[in-house]
Amino acid sequence: MKRKENSTNAINEQFLFQVCELNSAIAMISGRWKSQIVYSIAEGNNRFHLLKRELVNISEQVLGRQLKELEMHAIIVKREIPGSVPAGIEYLLTNKGRDLVPILQHLCDWGKVYAGGKGIAVPESDMHEESVAV
Amino acid sequence: MKRKENSTNAINEQFLFQVCELNSAIAMISGRWKSQIVYSIAEGNNRFHLLKRELVNISEQVLGRQLKELEMHAIIVKREIPGSVPAGIEYLLTNKGRDLVPILQHLCDWGKVYAGGKGIAVPESDMHEESVAV
DNA sequence: GTTCCGACTAACAATTTTGTTCGTTATTGC
DNA sequence: GCAATAACGAACAAAATTGTTAGTCGGAAC
C-alpha cells in the first residue's frame, strides 16, 4: 500500500483516472478477492468469520486488508452490531456498493457466455469492405 | 507473465475462477491499460500507432503486451489490413469484446456518480431492526 | 486462569505486474 | 544509402500486490 507517488506506474495510473472514471472504477474492484467479497456480503455473508468460511483459502490478514480497502473506497461500511454479545462487527454495502452489484452480475454473465472460448467470432459488420471485396 | 503455477497466489486465483466467472472476467479486464484500450478500439482507434497517440504515456512495449493479452483472452483480434500500403495491422473487437463495452460503460457511469465521495450513504433498508429499535 | 474465538494490525517475504533498454523486420521518403 | 515509421519481442529492473509470521485485545468457555 505504500505508493511511490512519483513512479511512472503511479503517474500512469493517475493519467488513466483522469481519462475516464472507468479506470478508477476498475481499480476499485480489481483486488484479488474484492469483488467476490462484495458479492458475498450482498448475499448476506456480512461478518468477518462468515466471509472467512466462504472464501476458504483466504487468510484473516488478507481478508482484513481487502475489507479495509473496500471501506476506503466507500463500497462497504463497518458497523458494530448493537444487540449482540459479544459485540460483533458487520459489514454493510453502501449505496455505492449496492449499485455495483448488478454490474458485477453483468460481468459474471459475460464471463459465463464466453467461458472456455465458446461463441467467439469477429462480427461481419466489423470487417472491412476491402477484405470482403478481395 | 511467467506464472508460478504452484504459488498460493496462483492457487487462490484458480479457486476464485471456479467460484464464479465474475472473477475471471475481472482478471481479464484489470490490467493497467486494458479496459481503456478496449474502449479506444471501440471508438475507432484500432491501430497500434493510434492507440499509442491516444494513451500518451504508454510505451510501445507495454502497449504490445497488453494487446497480446487482450488477444489471448479473445477480446480483440489482430488482422492485416489488405488494401493498405504499407500493409498495416488493425485490431478488431470480437463479439466477446463488443459485449464487454456496454458493461465498461456501466462501470464508467458508476464511477462518475460516486466520484469524489459524493452521494455515499448506507441505505436504511440495510439497517438492523435492533439498531432502529434502540 | 488458561485457552479459544472474533476481529483485527504491522512488518516482512514471495509473487506478479509494470516499465525500460535494446534490438528486429519491412517499407517509404529523401 | 540512410533515416523514419509501424509494429513489435526478449530480458531485465522497478514497483505493486498478495501471502506469511507474529502478535494484540476483549470477552466467553472450561
PDB file of N, CA and C (backbone and C1' of nucleotides) in Angstrom, chain B residues 8-9 12 47-49 60-61 64-65 68 78 89 91, chain D residues 5-13 16-20:
ATOM      1  N   THR B   8       0.731 -19.920  -3.815  1.00  0.00           N
ATOM      2  CA  THR B   8      -0.566 -19.696  -3.168  1.00  0.00           C
ATOM      3  C   THR B   8      -1.386 -18.714  -3.980  1.00  0.00           C
ATOM      4  N   ASN B   9      -0.699 -17.713  -4.475  1.00  0.00           N
ATOM      5  CA  ASN B   9      -1.356 -16.696  -5.290  1.00  0.00           C
ATOM      6  C   ASN B   9      -2.078 -17.322  -6.480  1.00  0.00           C
ATOM      7  N   ASN B  12      -5.038 -19.514  -5.346  1.00  0.00           N
ATOM      8  CA  ASN B  12      -6.185 -18.704  -4.944  1.00  0.00           C
ATOM      9  C   ASN B  12      -6.901 -18.117  -6.150  1.00  0.00           C
ATOM     10  N   ARG B  47      -5.614   1.055 -34.507  1.00  0.00           N
ATOM     11  CA  ARG B  47      -4.265   0.783 -34.996  1.00  0.00           C
ATOM     12  C   ARG B  47      -3.265   1.016 -33.873  1.00  0.00           C
ATOM     13  N   PHE B  48      -2.169   0.313 -33.958  1.00  0.00           N
ATOM     14  CA  PHE B  48      -1.130   0.436 -32.940  1.00  0.00           C
ATOM     15  C   PHE B  48      -0.746   1.899 -32.696  1.00  0.00           C
ATOM     16  N   HIS B  49      -0.447   2.607 -33.760  1.00  0.00           N
ATOM     17  CA  HIS B  49       0.030   3.980 -33.597  1.00  0.00           C
ATOM     18  C   HIS B  49      -1.071   4.922 -33.123  1.00  0.00           C
ATOM     19  N   GLU B  60       5.666   1.581 -26.262  1.00  0.00           N
ATOM     20  CA  GLU B  60       5.262   0.647 -27.316  1.00  0.00           C
ATOM     21  C   GLU B  60       5.276  -0.795 -26.822  1.00  0.00           C
ATOM     22  N   GLN B  61       6.251  -1.075 -25.971  1.00  0.00           N
ATOM     23  CA  GLN B  61       6.395  -2.442 -25.477  1.00  0.00           C
ATOM     24  C   GLN B  61       5.234  -2.829 -24.587  1.00  0.00           C
ATOM     25  N   GLY B  64       2.117  -3.245 -26.742  1.00  0.00           N
ATOM     26  CA  GLY B  64       2.156  -4.535 -27.428  1.00  0.00           C
ATOM     27  C   GLY B  64       1.780  -5.679 -26.508  1.00  0.00           C
ATOM     28  N   ARG B  65       2.259  -5.610 -25.278  1.00  0.00           N
ATOM     29  CA  ARG B  65       1.981  -6.678 -24.328  1.00  0.00           C
ATOM     30  C   ARG B  65       0.504  -6.713 -23.957  1.00  0.00           C
ATOM     31  N   LYS B  68      -1.509  -8.112 -26.744  1.00  0.00           N
ATOM     32  CA  LYS B  68      -1.360  -9.565 -26.852  1.00  0.00           C
ATOM     33  C   LYS B  68      -2.221 -10.279 -25.817  1.00  0.00           C
ATOM     34  N   LYS B  78      -6.201  -9.547 -34.044  1.00  0.00           N
ATOM     35  CA  LYS B  78      -5.275  -8.786 -34.861  1.00  0.00           C
ATOM     36  C   LYS B  78      -5.509  -9.185 -36.317  1.00  0.00           C
ATOM     37  N   ILE B  89      -1.580  -3.103 -39.688  1.00  0.00           N
ATOM     38  CA  ILE B  89      -2.277  -4.082 -38.867  1.00  0.00           C
ATOM     39  C   ILE B  89      -3.333  -3.358 -38.070  1.00  0.00           C
ATOM     40  N   TYR B  91      -6.692  -3.771 -35.126  1.00  0.00           N
ATOM     41  CA  TYR B  91      -7.251  -4.584 -34.066  1.00  0.00           C
ATOM     42  C   TYR B  91      -8.758  -4.426 -34.082  1.00  0.00           C
TER      43      TYR B  91
ATOM     44  P    DT D   5       9.401   9.579 -37.663  1.00  0.00           P
ATOM     45  O5'  DT D   5       8.345   8.467 -38.093  1.00  0.00           O
ATOM     46  C5'  DT D   5       7.790   8.482 -39.404  1.00  0.00           C
ATOM     47  C4'  DT D   5       7.018   7.187 -39.624  1.00  0.00           C
ATOM     48  C3'  DT D   5       6.249   6.709 -38.386  1.00  0.00           C
ATOM     49  O3'  DT D   5       4.924   6.411 -38.774  1.00  0.00           O
ATOM     50  C1'  DT D   5       7.599   4.966 -39.233  1.00  0.00           C
ATOM     51  P    DA D   6       3.838   5.959 -37.676  1.00  0.00           P
ATOM     52  O5'  DA D   6       3.740   4.391 -37.889  1.00  0.00           O
ATOM     53  C5'  DA D   6       3.275   3.861 -39.131  1.00  0.00           C
ATOM     54  C4'  DA D   6       3.259   2.351 -39.036  1.00  0.00           C
ATOM     55  C3'  DA D   6       2.593   1.834 -37.749  1.00  0.00           C
ATOM     56  O3'  DA D   6       1.716   0.772 -38.090  1.00  0.00           O
ATOM     57  C1'  DA D   6       4.769   0.949 -37.942  1.00  0.00           C
ATOM     58  P    DA D   7       0.837   0.121 -36.971  1.00  0.00           P
ATOM     59  O5'  DA D   7       1.739  -1.066 -36.426  1.00  0.00           O
ATOM     60  C5'  DA D   7       2.058  -2.156 -37.287  1.00  0.00           C
ATOM     61  C4'  DA D   7       2.969  -3.106 -36.557  1.00  0.00           C
ATOM     62  C3'  DA D   7       2.498  -3.457 -35.127  1.00  0.00           C
ATOM     63  O3'  DA D   7       2.487  -4.861 -34.935  1.00  0.00           O
ATOM     64  C1'  DA D   7       4.762  -2.900 -35.151  1.00  0.00           C
ATOM     65  P    DC D   8       1.627  -5.463 -33.762  1.00  0.00           P
ATOM     66  O5'  DC D   8       2.326  -4.903 -32.438  1.00  0.00           O
ATOM     67  C5'  DC D   8       3.042  -5.751 -31.548  1.00  0.00           C
ATOM     68  C4'  DC D   8       4.351  -6.216 -32.151  1.00  0.00           C
ATOM     69  C3'  DC D   8       5.173  -7.027 -31.167  1.00  0.00           C
ATOM     70  O3'  DC D   8       4.947  -8.399 -31.390  1.00  0.00           O
ATOM     71  C1'  DC D   8       6.512  -5.438 -32.368  1.00  0.00           C
ATOM     72  P    DG D   9       5.198  -9.431 -30.247  1.00  0.00           P
ATOM     73  O5'  DG D   9       6.783  -9.585 -30.158  1.00  0.00           O
ATOM     74  C5'  DG D   9       7.491 -10.441 -31.055  1.00  0.00           C
ATOM     75  C4'  DG D   9       8.803 -10.828 -30.402  1.00  0.00           C
ATOM     76  C3'  DG D   9       8.638 -11.429 -29.001  1.00  0.00           C
ATOM     77  O3'  DG D   9       9.548 -12.517 -28.865  1.00  0.00           O
ATOM     78  C1'  DG D   9       9.924  -9.432 -28.871  1.00  0.00           C
ATOM     79  P    DA D  10       9.631 -13.378 -27.538  1.00  0.00           P
ATOM     80  O5'  DA D  10      10.973 -12.859 -26.844  1.00  0.00           O
ATOM     81  C5'  DA D  10      12.144 -12.631 -27.636  1.00  0.00           C
ATOM     82  C4'  DA D  10      13.332 -12.307 -26.724  1.00  0.00           C
ATOM     83  C3'  DA D  10      13.273 -12.959 -25.348  1.00  0.00           C
ATOM     84  O3'  DA D  10      14.588 -13.358 -24.979  1.00  0.00           O
ATOM     85  C1'  DA D  10      13.263 -10.595 -25.119  1.00  0.00           C
ATOM     86  P    DA D  11      14.898 -14.153 -23.619  1.00  0.00           P
ATOM     87  O5'  DA D  11      15.513 -12.999 -22.702  1.00  0.00           O
ATOM     88  C5'  DA D  11      16.495 -12.114 -23.250  1.00  0.00           C
ATOM     89  C4'  DA D  11      16.850 -11.063 -22.208  1.00  0.00           C
ATOM     90  C3'  DA D  11      16.850 -11.595 -20.774  1.00  0.00           C
ATOM     91  O3'  DA D  11      18.000 -11.066 -20.129  1.00  0.00           O
ATOM     92  C1'  DA D  11      15.395  -9.735 -20.954  1.00  0.00           C
ATOM     93  P    DC D  12      18.404 -11.509 -18.628  1.00  0.00           P
ATOM     94  O5'  DC D  12      18.133 -10.166 -17.833  1.00  0.00           O
ATOM     95  C5'  DC D  12      18.772  -8.957 -18.281  1.00  0.00           C
ATOM     96  C4'  DC D  12      18.068  -7.769 -17.668  1.00  0.00           C
ATOM     97  C3'  DC D  12      17.978  -7.810 -16.137  1.00  0.00           C
ATOM     98  O3'  DC D  12      18.691  -6.691 -15.625  1.00  0.00           O
ATOM     99  C1'  DC D  12      15.914  -7.159 -17.119  1.00  0.00           C
ATOM    100  P    DA D  13      18.838  -6.518 -14.011  1.00  0.00           P
ATOM    101  O5'  DA D  13      17.795  -5.351 -13.721  1.00  0.00           O
ATOM    102  C5'  DA D  13      17.842  -4.145 -14.495  1.00  0.00           C
ATOM    103  C4'  DA D  13      16.794  -3.181 -13.974  1.00  0.00           C
ATOM    104  C3'  DA D  13      16.715  -3.099 -12.458  1.00  0.00           C
ATOM    105  O3'  DA D  13      16.469  -1.737 -12.132  1.00  0.00           O
ATOM    106  C1'  DA D  13      14.632  -3.801 -13.306  1.00  0.00           C
ATOM    107  P    DA D  16       4.594   1.866  -6.707  1.00  0.00           P
ATOM    108  O5'  DA D  16       3.689   0.558  -6.748  1.00  0.00           O
ATOM    109  C5'  DA D  16       3.084   0.150  -7.961  1.00  0.00           C
ATOM    110  C4'  DA D  16       2.341  -1.148  -7.725  1.00  0.00           C
ATOM    111  C3'  DA D  16       1.512  -1.148  -6.431  1.00  0.00           C
ATOM    112  O3'  DA D  16       0.190  -1.559  -6.754  1.00  0.00           O
ATOM    113  C1'  DA D  16       2.925  -3.059  -6.533  1.00  0.00           C
ATOM    114  P    DT D  17      -0.897  -1.811  -5.570  1.00  0.00           P
ATOM    115  O5'  DT D  17      -0.995  -3.392  -5.544  1.00  0.00           O
ATOM    116  C5'  DT D  17      -1.179  -4.101  -6.749  1.00  0.00           C
ATOM    117  C4'  DT D  17      -1.071  -5.589  -6.480  1.00  0.00           C
ATOM    118  C3'  DT D  17      -2.058  -6.112  -5.438  1.00  0.00           C
ATOM    119  O3'  DT D  17      -2.634  -7.264  -6.014  1.00  0.00           O
ATOM    120  C1'  DT D  17       0.143  -6.787  -4.878  1.00  0.00           C
ATOM    121  P    DT D  18      -3.886  -7.998  -5.290  1.00  0.00           P
ATOM    122  O5'  DT D  18      -3.173  -9.165  -4.492  1.00  0.00           O
ATOM    123  C5'  DT D  18      -2.490 -10.178  -5.218  1.00  0.00           C
ATOM    124  C4'  DT D  18      -1.773 -11.106  -4.250  1.00  0.00           C
ATOM    125  C3'  DT D  18      -2.658 -11.617  -3.102  1.00  0.00           C
ATOM    126  O3'  DT D  18      -2.738 -13.025  -3.244  1.00  0.00           O
ATOM    127  C1'  DT D  18      -0.528 -10.902  -2.317  1.00  0.00           C
ATOM    128  P    DG D  19      -3.370 -13.971  -2.101  1.00  0.00           P
ATOM    129  O5'  DG D  19      -2.132 -14.296  -1.167  1.00  0.00           O
ATOM    130  C5'  DG D  19      -1.039 -15.033  -1.700  1.00  0.00           C
ATOM    131  C4'  DG D  19      -0.003 -15.315  -0.602  1.00  0.00           C
ATOM    132  C3'  DG D  19      -0.573 -15.989   0.658  1.00  0.00           C
ATOM    133  O3'  DG D  19       0.340 -17.017   1.047  1.00  0.00           O
ATOM    134  C1'  DG D  19       0.607 -14.043   1.246  1.00  0.00           C
ATOM    135  P    DT D  20       0.133 -17.917   2.402  1.00  0.00           P
ATOM    136  O5'  DT D  20       1.219 -17.331   3.412  1.00  0.00           O
ATOM    137  C5'  DT D  20       2.585 -17.238   3.009  1.00  0.00           C
ATOM    138  C4'  DT D  20       3.451 -16.890   4.214  1.00  0.00           C
ATOM    139  C3'  DT D  20       3.048 -17.603   5.507  1.00  0.00           C
ATOM    140  O3'  DT D  20       4.239 -18.049   6.126  1.00  0.00           O
ATOM    141  C1'  DT D  20       3.022 -15.249   5.839  1.00  0.00           C
TER     142       DT D  20
END
